PDB file of C-alpha atoms in Angstrom:
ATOM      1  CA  UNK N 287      61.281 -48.937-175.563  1.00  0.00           C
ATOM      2  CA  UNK N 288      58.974 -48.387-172.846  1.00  0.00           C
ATOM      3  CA  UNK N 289      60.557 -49.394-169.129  1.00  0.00           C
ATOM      4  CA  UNK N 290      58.333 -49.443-165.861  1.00  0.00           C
ATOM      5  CA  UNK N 291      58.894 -48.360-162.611  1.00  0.00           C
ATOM      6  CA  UNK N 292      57.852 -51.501-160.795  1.00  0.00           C
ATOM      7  CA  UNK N 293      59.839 -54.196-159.141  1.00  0.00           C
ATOM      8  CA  UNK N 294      60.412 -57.985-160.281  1.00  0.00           C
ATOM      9  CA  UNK N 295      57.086 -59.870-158.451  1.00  0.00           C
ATOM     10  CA  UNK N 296      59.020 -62.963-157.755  1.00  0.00           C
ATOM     11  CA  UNK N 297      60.737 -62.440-154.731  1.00  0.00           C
ATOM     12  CA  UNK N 298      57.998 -61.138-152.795  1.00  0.00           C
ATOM     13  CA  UNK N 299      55.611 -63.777-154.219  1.00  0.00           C
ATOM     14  CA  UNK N 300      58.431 -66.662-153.000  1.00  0.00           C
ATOM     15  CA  UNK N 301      58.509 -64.771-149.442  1.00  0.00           C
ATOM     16  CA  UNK N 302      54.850 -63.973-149.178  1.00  0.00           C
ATOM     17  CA  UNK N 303      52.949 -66.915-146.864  1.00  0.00           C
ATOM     18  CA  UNK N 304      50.114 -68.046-149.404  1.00  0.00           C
ATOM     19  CA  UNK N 305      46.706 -65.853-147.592  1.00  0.00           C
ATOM     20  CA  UNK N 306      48.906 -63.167-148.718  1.00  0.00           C
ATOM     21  CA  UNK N 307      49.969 -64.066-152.515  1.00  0.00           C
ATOM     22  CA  UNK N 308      46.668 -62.429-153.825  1.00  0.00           C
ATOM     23  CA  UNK N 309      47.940 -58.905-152.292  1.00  0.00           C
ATOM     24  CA  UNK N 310      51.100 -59.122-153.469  1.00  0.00           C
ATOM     25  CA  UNK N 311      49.611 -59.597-157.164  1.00  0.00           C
ATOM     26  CA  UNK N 312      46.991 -56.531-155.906  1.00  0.00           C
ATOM     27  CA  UNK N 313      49.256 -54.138-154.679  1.00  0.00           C
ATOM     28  CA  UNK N 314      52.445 -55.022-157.953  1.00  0.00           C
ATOM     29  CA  UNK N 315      49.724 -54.825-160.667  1.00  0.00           C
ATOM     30  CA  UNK N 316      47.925 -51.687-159.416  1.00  0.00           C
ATOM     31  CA  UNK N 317      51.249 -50.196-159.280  1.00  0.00           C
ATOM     32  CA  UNK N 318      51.787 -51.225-163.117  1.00  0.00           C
ATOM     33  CA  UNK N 319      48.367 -49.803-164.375  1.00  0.00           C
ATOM     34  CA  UNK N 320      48.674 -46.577-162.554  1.00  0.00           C
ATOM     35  CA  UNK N 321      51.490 -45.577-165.693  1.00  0.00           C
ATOM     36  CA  UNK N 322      49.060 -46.856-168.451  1.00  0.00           C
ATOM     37  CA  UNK N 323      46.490 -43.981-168.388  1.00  0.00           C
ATOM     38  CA  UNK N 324      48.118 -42.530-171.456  1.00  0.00           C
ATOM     39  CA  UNK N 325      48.740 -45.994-173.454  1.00  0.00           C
ATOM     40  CA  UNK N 326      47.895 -47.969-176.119  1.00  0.00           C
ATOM     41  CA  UNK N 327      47.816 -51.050-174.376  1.00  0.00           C
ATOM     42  CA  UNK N 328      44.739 -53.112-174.091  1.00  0.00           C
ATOM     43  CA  UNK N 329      45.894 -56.816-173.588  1.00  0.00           C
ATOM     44  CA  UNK N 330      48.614 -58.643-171.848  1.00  0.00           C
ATOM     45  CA  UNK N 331      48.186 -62.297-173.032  1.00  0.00           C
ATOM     46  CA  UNK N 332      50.680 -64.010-174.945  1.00  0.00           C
ATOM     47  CA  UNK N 333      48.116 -64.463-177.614  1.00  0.00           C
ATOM     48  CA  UNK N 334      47.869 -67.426-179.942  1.00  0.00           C
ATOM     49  CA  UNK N 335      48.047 -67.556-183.830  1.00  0.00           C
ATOM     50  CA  UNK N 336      46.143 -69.910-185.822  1.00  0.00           C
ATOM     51  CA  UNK N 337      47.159 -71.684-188.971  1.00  0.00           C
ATOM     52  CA  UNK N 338      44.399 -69.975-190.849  1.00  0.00           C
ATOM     53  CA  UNK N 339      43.081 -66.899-188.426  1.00  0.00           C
ATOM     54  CA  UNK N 340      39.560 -65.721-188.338  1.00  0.00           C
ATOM     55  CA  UNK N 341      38.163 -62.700-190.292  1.00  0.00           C
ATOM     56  CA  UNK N 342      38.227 -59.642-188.014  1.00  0.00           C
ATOM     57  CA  UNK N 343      37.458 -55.684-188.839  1.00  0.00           C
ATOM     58  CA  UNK N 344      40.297 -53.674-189.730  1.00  0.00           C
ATOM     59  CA  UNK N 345      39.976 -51.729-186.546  1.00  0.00           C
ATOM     60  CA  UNK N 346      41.436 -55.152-184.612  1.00  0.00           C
ATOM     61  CA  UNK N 347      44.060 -56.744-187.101  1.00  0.00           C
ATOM     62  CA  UNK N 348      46.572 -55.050-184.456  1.00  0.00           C
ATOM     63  CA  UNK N 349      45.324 -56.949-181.846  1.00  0.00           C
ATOM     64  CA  UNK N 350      44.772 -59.954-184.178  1.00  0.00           C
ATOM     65  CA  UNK N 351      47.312 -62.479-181.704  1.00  0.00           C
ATOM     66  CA  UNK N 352      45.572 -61.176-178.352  1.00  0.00           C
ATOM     67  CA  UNK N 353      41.931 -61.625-179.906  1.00  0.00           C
ATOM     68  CA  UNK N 354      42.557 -65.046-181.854  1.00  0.00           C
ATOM     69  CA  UNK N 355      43.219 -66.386-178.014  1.00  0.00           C
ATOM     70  CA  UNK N 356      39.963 -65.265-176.183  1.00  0.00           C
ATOM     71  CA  UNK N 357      38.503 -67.326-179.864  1.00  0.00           C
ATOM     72  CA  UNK N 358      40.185 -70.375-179.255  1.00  0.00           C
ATOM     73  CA  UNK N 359      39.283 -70.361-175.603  1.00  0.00           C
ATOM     74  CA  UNK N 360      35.714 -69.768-175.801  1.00  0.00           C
ATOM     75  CA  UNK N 361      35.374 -72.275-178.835  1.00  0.00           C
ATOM     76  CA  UNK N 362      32.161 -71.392-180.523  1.00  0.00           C
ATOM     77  CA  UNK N 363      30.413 -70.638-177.195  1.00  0.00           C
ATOM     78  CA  UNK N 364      27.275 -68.610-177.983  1.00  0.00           C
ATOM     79  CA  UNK N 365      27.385 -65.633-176.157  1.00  0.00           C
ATOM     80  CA  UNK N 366      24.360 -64.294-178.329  1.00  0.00           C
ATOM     81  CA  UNK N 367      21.831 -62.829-175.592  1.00  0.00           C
ATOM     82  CA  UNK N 368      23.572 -63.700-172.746  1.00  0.00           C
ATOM     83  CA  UNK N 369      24.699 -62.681-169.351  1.00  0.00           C
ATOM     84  CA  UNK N 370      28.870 -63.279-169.458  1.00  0.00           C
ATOM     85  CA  UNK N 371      31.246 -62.516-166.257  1.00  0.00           C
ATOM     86  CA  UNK N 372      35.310 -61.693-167.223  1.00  0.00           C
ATOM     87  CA  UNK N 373      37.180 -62.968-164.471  1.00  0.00           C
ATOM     88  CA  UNK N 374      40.582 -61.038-164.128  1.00  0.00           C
ATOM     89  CA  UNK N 375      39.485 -59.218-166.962  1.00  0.00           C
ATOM     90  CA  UNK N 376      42.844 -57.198-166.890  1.00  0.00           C
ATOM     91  CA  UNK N 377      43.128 -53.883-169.183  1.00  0.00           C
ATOM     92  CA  UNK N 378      39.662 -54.965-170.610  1.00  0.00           C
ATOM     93  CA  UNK N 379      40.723 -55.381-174.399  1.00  0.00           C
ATOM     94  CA  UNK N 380      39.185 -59.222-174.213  1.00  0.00           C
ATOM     95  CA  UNK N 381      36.161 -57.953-173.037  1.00  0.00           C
ATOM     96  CA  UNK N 382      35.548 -54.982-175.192  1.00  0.00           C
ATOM     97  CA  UNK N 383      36.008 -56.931-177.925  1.00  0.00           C
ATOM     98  CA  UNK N 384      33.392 -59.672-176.996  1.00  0.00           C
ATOM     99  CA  UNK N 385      30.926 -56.912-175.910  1.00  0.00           C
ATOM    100  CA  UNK N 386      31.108 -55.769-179.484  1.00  0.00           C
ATOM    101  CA  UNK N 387      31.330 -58.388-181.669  1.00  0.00           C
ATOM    102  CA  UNK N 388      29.651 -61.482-179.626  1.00  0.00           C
ATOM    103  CA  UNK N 389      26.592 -60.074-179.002  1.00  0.00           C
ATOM    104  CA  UNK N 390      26.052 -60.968-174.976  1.00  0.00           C
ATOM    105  CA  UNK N 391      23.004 -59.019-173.045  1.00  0.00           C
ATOM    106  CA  UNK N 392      25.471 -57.678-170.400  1.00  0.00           C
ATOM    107  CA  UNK N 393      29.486 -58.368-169.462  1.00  0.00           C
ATOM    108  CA  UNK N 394      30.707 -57.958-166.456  1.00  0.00           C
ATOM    109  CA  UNK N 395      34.629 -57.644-166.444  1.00  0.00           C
ATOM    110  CA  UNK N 396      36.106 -58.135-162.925  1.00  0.00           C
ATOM    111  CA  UNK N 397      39.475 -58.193-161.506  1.00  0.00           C
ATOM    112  CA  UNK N 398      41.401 -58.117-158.429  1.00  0.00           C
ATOM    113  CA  UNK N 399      42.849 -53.965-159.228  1.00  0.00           C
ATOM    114  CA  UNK N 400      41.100 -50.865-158.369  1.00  0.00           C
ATOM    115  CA  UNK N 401      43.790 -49.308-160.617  1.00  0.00           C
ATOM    116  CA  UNK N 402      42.364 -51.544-163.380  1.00  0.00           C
ATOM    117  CA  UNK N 403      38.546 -51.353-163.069  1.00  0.00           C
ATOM    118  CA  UNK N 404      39.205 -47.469-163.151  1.00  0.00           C
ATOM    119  CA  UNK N 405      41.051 -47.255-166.098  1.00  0.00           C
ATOM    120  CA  UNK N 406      38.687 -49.765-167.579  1.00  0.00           C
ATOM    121  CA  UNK N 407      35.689 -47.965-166.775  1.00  0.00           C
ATOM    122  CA  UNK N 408      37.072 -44.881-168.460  1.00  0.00           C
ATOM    123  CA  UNK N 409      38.495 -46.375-171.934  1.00  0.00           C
ATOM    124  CA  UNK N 410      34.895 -48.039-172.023  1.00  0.00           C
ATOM    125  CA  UNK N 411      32.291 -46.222-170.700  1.00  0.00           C
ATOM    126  CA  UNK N 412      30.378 -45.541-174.097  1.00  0.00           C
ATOM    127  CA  UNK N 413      29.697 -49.812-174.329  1.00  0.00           C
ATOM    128  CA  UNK N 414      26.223 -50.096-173.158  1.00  0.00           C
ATOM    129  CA  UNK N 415      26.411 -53.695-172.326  1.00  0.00           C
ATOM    130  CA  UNK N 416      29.676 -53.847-170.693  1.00  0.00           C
ATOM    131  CA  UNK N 417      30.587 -52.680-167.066  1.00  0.00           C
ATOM    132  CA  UNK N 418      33.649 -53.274-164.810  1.00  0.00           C
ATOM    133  CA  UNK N 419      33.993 -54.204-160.975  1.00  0.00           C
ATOM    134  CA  UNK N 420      36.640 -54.708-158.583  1.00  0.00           C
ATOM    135  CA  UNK N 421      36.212 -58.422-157.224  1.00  0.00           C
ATOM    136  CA  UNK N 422      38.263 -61.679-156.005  1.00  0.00           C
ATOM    137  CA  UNK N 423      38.450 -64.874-158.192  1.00  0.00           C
ATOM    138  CA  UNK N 424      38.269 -67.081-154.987  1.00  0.00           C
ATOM    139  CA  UNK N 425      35.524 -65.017-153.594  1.00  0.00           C
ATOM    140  CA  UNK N 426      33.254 -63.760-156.083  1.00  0.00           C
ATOM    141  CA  UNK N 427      31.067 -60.566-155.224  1.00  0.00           C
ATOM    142  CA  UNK N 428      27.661 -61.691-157.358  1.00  0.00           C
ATOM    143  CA  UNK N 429      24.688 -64.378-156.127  1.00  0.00           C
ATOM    144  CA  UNK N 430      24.262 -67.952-156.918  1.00  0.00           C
ATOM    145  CA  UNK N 431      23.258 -68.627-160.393  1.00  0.00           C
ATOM    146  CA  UNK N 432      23.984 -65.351-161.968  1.00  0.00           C
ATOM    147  CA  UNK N 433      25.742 -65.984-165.589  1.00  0.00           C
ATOM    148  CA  UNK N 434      25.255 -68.114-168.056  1.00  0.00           C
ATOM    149  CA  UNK N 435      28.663 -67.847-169.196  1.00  0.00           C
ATOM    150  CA  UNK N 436      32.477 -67.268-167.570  1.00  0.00           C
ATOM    151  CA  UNK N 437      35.461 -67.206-168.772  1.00  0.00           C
ATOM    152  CA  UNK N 438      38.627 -67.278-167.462  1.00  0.00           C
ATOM    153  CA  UNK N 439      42.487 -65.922-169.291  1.00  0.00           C
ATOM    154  CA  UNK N 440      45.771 -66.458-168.787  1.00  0.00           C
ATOM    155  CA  UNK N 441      45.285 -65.844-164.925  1.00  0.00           C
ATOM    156  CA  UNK N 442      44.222 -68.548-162.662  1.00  0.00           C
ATOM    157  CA  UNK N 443      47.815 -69.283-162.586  1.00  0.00           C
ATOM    158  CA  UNK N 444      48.417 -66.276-160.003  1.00  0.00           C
ATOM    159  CA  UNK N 445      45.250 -67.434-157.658  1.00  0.00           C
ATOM    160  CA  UNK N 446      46.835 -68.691-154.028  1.00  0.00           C
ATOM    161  CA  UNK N 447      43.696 -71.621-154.590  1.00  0.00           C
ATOM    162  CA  UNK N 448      42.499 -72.999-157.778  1.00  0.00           C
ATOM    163  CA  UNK N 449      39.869 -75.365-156.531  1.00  0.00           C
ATOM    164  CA  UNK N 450      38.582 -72.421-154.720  1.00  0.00           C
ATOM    165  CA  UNK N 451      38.124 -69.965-157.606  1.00  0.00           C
ATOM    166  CA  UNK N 452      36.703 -73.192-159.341  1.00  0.00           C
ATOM    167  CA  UNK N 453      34.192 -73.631-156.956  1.00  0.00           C
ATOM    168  CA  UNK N 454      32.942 -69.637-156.828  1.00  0.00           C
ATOM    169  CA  UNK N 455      33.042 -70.283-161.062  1.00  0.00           C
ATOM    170  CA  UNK N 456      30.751 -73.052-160.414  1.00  0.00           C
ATOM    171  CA  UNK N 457      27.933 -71.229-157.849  1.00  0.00           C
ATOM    172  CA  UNK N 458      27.945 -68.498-160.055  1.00  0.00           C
ATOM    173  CA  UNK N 459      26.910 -69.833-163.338  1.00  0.00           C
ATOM    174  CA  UNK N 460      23.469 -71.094-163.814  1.00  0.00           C
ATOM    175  CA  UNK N 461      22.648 -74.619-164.222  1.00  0.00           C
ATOM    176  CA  UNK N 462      23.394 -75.371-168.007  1.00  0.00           C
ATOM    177  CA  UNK N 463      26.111 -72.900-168.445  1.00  0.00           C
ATOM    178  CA  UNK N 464      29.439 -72.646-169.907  1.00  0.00           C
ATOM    179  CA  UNK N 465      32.633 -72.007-167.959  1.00  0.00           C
ATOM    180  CA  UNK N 466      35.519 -71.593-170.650  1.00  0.00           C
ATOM    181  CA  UNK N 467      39.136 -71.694-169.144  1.00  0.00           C
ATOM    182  CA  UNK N 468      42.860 -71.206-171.000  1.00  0.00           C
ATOM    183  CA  UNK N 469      45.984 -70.915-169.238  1.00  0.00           C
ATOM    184  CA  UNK N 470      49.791 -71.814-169.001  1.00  0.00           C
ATOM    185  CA  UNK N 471      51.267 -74.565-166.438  1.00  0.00           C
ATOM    186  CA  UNK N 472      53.776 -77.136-166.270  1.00  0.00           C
ATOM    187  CA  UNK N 473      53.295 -80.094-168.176  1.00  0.00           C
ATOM    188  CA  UNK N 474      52.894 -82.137-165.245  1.00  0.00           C
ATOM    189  CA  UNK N 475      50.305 -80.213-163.534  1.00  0.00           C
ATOM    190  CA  UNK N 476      47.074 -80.837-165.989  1.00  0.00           C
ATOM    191  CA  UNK N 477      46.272 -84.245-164.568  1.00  0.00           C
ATOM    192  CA  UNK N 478      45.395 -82.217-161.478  1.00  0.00           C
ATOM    193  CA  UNK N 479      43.649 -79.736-163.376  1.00  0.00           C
ATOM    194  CA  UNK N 480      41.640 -82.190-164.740  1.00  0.00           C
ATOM    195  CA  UNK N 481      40.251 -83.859-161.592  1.00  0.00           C
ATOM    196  CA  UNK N 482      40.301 -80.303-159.496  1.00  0.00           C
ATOM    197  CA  UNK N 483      37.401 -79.623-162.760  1.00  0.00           C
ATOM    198  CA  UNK N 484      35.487 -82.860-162.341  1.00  0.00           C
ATOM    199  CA  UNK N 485      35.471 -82.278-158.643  1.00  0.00           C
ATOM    200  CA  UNK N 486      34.301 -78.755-158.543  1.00  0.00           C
ATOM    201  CA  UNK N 487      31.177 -80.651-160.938  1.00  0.00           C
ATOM    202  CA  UNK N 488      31.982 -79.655-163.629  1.00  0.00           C
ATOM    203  CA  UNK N 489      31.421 -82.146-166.927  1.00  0.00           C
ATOM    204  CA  UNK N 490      34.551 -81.403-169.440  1.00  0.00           C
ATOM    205  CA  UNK N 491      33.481 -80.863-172.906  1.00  0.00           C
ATOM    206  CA  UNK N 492      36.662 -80.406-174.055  1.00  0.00           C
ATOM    207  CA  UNK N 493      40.358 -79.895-173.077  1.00  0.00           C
ATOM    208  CA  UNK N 494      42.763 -78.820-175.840  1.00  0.00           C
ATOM    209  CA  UNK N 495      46.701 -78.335-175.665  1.00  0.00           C
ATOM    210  CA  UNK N 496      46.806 -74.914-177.535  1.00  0.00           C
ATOM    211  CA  UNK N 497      50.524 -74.982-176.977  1.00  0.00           C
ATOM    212  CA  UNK N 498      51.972 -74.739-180.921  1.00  0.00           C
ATOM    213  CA  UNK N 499      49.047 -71.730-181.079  1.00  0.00           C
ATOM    214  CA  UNK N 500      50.526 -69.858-178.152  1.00  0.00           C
ATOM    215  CA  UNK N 501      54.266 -70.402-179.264  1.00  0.00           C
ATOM    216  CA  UNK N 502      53.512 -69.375-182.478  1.00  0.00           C
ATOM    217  CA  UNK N 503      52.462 -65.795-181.340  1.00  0.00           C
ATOM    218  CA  UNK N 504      55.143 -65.602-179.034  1.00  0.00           C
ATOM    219  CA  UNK N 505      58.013 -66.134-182.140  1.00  0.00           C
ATOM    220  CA  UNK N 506      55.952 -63.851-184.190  1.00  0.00           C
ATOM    221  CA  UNK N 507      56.409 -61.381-181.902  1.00  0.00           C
ATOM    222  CA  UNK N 508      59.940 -61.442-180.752  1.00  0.00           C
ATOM    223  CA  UNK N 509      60.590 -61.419-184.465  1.00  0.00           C
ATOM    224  CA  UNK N 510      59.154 -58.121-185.045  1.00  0.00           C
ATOM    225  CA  UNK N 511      60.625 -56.594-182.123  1.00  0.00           C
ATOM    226  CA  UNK N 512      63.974 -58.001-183.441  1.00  0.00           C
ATOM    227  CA  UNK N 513      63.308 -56.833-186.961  1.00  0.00           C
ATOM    228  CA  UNK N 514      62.267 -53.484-185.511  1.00  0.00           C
ATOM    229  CA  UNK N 515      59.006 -53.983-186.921  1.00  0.00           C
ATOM    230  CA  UNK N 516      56.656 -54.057-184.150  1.00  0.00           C
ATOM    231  CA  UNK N 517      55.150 -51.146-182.341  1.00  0.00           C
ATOM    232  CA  UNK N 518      56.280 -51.153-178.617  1.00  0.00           C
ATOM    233  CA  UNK N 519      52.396 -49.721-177.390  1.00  0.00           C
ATOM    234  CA  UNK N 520      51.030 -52.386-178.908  1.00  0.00           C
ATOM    235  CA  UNK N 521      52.593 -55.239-176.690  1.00  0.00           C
ATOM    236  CA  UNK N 522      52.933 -55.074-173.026  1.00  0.00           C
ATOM    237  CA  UNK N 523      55.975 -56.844-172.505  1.00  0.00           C
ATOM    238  CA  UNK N 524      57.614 -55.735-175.829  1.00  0.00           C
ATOM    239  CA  UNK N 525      60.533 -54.122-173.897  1.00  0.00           C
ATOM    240  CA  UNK N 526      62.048 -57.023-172.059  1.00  0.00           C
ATOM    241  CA  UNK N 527      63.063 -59.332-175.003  1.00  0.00           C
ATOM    242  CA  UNK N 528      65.210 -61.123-172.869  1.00  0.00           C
ATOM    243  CA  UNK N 529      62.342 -62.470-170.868  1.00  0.00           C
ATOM    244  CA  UNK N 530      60.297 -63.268-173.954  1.00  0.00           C
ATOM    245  CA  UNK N 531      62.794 -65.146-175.403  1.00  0.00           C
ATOM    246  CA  UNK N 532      62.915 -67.130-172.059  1.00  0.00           C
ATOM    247  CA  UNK N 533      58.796 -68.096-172.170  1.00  0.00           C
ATOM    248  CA  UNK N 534      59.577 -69.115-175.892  1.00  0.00           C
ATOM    249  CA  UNK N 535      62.108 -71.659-174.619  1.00  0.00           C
ATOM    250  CA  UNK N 536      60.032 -73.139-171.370  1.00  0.00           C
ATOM    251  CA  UNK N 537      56.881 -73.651-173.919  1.00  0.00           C
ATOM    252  CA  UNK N 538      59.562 -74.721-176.683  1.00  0.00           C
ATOM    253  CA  UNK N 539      61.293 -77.331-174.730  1.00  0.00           C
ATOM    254  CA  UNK N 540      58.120 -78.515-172.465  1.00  0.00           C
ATOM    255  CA  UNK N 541      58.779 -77.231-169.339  1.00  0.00           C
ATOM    256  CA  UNK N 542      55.501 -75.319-169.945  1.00  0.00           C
ATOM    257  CA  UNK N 543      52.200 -76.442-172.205  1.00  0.00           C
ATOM    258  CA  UNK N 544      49.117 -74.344-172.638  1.00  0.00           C
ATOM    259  CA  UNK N 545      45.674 -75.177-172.828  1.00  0.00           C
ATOM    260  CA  UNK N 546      41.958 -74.329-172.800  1.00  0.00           C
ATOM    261  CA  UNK N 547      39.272 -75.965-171.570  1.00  0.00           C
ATOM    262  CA  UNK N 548      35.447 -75.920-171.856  1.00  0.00           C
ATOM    263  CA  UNK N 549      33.509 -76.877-169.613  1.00  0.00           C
ATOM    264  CA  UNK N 550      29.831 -77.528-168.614  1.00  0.00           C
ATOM    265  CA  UNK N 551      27.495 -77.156-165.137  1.00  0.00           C
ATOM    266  CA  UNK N 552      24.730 -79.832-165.769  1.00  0.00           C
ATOM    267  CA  UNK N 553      23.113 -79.298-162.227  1.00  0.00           C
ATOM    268  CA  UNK N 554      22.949 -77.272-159.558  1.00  0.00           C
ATOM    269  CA  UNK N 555      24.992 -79.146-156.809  1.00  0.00           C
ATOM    270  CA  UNK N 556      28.150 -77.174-155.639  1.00  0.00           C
ATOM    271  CA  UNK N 557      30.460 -80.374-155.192  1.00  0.00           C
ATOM    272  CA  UNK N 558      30.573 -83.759-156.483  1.00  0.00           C
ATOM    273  CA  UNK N 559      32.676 -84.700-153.191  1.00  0.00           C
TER     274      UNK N 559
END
């Protein structure tokens, strides 16, 4: 099993003052993609599996769990033709996949990790319509009115200020376009969600708890690393079953619920406050 030479995040997250949470997440997940060059891995999610999953090619049945979440999360969004930003777009897997399959005129993945972007922009260079860039959620490095799609995956729970990311999501898309959202949280924090949405001016087109979906993959796969079925380069956190087997219990007894969200920017005012 693979083991990494990088420290448990949480203390230094729970001593950090909150301008500073966004390095801490910088500085411990560069440090974690600097071993990857020579891995498999291409997605850290905790994926979600369907009761009756999509058709994919052969080449991505592997990564069937990781890719069936970026479906449900974009729900039928048409990305035919279109300009589509990644935020936190992570080891890039997500957004390969989309650039291939989905058709968009150009995808920009971004995240917060030099170490990222770099390995990103070597693993896929030869996908003409997809490029990487180093960038901040809560301060977006592309003009007003730019995509007409974003979307957004299991990470807006690290940003120090959700309405503020929310509010750079909401400048950059152009008037008409489709922000689509997924991510985990405590049960008691989507009412929040909900209004920080309609506040930013957004219109919800619809909110869905995903949370059997998620929990699902999550037994699936702690099950074949128990049955010594599953391939540790093919999940992230494959190692640490200990952990895993923790998550499955918080989503299993309700401290945590997932969900996914699409959403809608019907004009071209930055605020409804």
């Amino acid at each position: 099993m693979t083991q990494w030479n990088i420290e448990d995040i949480t203390p230094a997250l729970r001593d950090s003052p909150p301008d500073r949470r966004n390095q801490v997440w910088r500085n411990w997940y560069d440090r974690l993609v600097s071993q990857l060059d020579d891995s498999d891995y291409r997605f850290m999610n905790y994926g979600y599996l369907g009761r009756e999953g999509p058709e994919l090619e052969p080449s991505d049945e592997a990564d069937r769990i990781f890719i069936e979440l970026y479906q449900v999360t974009l729900g039928g969004t048409d990305l035919t033709d279109k300009d589509v930003l990644d935020i936190s777009s992570g080891l890039g897997g997500g957004a390969y996949w989309i650039s291939r399959t989905c058709q968009p005129s150009s995808l920009v993945g971004m995240d917060l990790s030099p170490e990222a972007v770099g390995l990103c922009s070597k693993r896929y260079s030869d996908q003409h319509n997809l490029r990487f860039v180093v960038g901040d959620a809560e301060s977006l490095p592309f003009p007003d009115n730019s995509f007409d799609v974003v979307y957004n995956i299991e990470a807006s729970h690290c940003y120090t200020n959700f309405d503020v990311f929310l509010r750079e999501v909401f400048r950059v898309l152009r008037a008409g376009g489709v922000f689509c959202w997924s991510d985990f949280q405590s049960r008691t924090s989507m009412e929040k969600i909900e209004a920080d949405f309609e506040n930013c001016g957004f219109e919800i087109v619809s909110l869905d708890d995903i949370t059997d979906g998620v929990l699902r993959s999550l037994d699936s796969v702690h099950k074949a690393i128990s049955e010594g079925k599953l391939d540790s380069n093919q999940i992230i956190w494959s190692s640490d079953t200990e952990s895993l087997q923790d998550v499955i219990q918080e989503f299993a007894d309700g401290r945590r619920s997932y969900h996914c969200c699409n959403l809608s920017k019907k004009n071209s005012i930055g605020s409804r406050i």
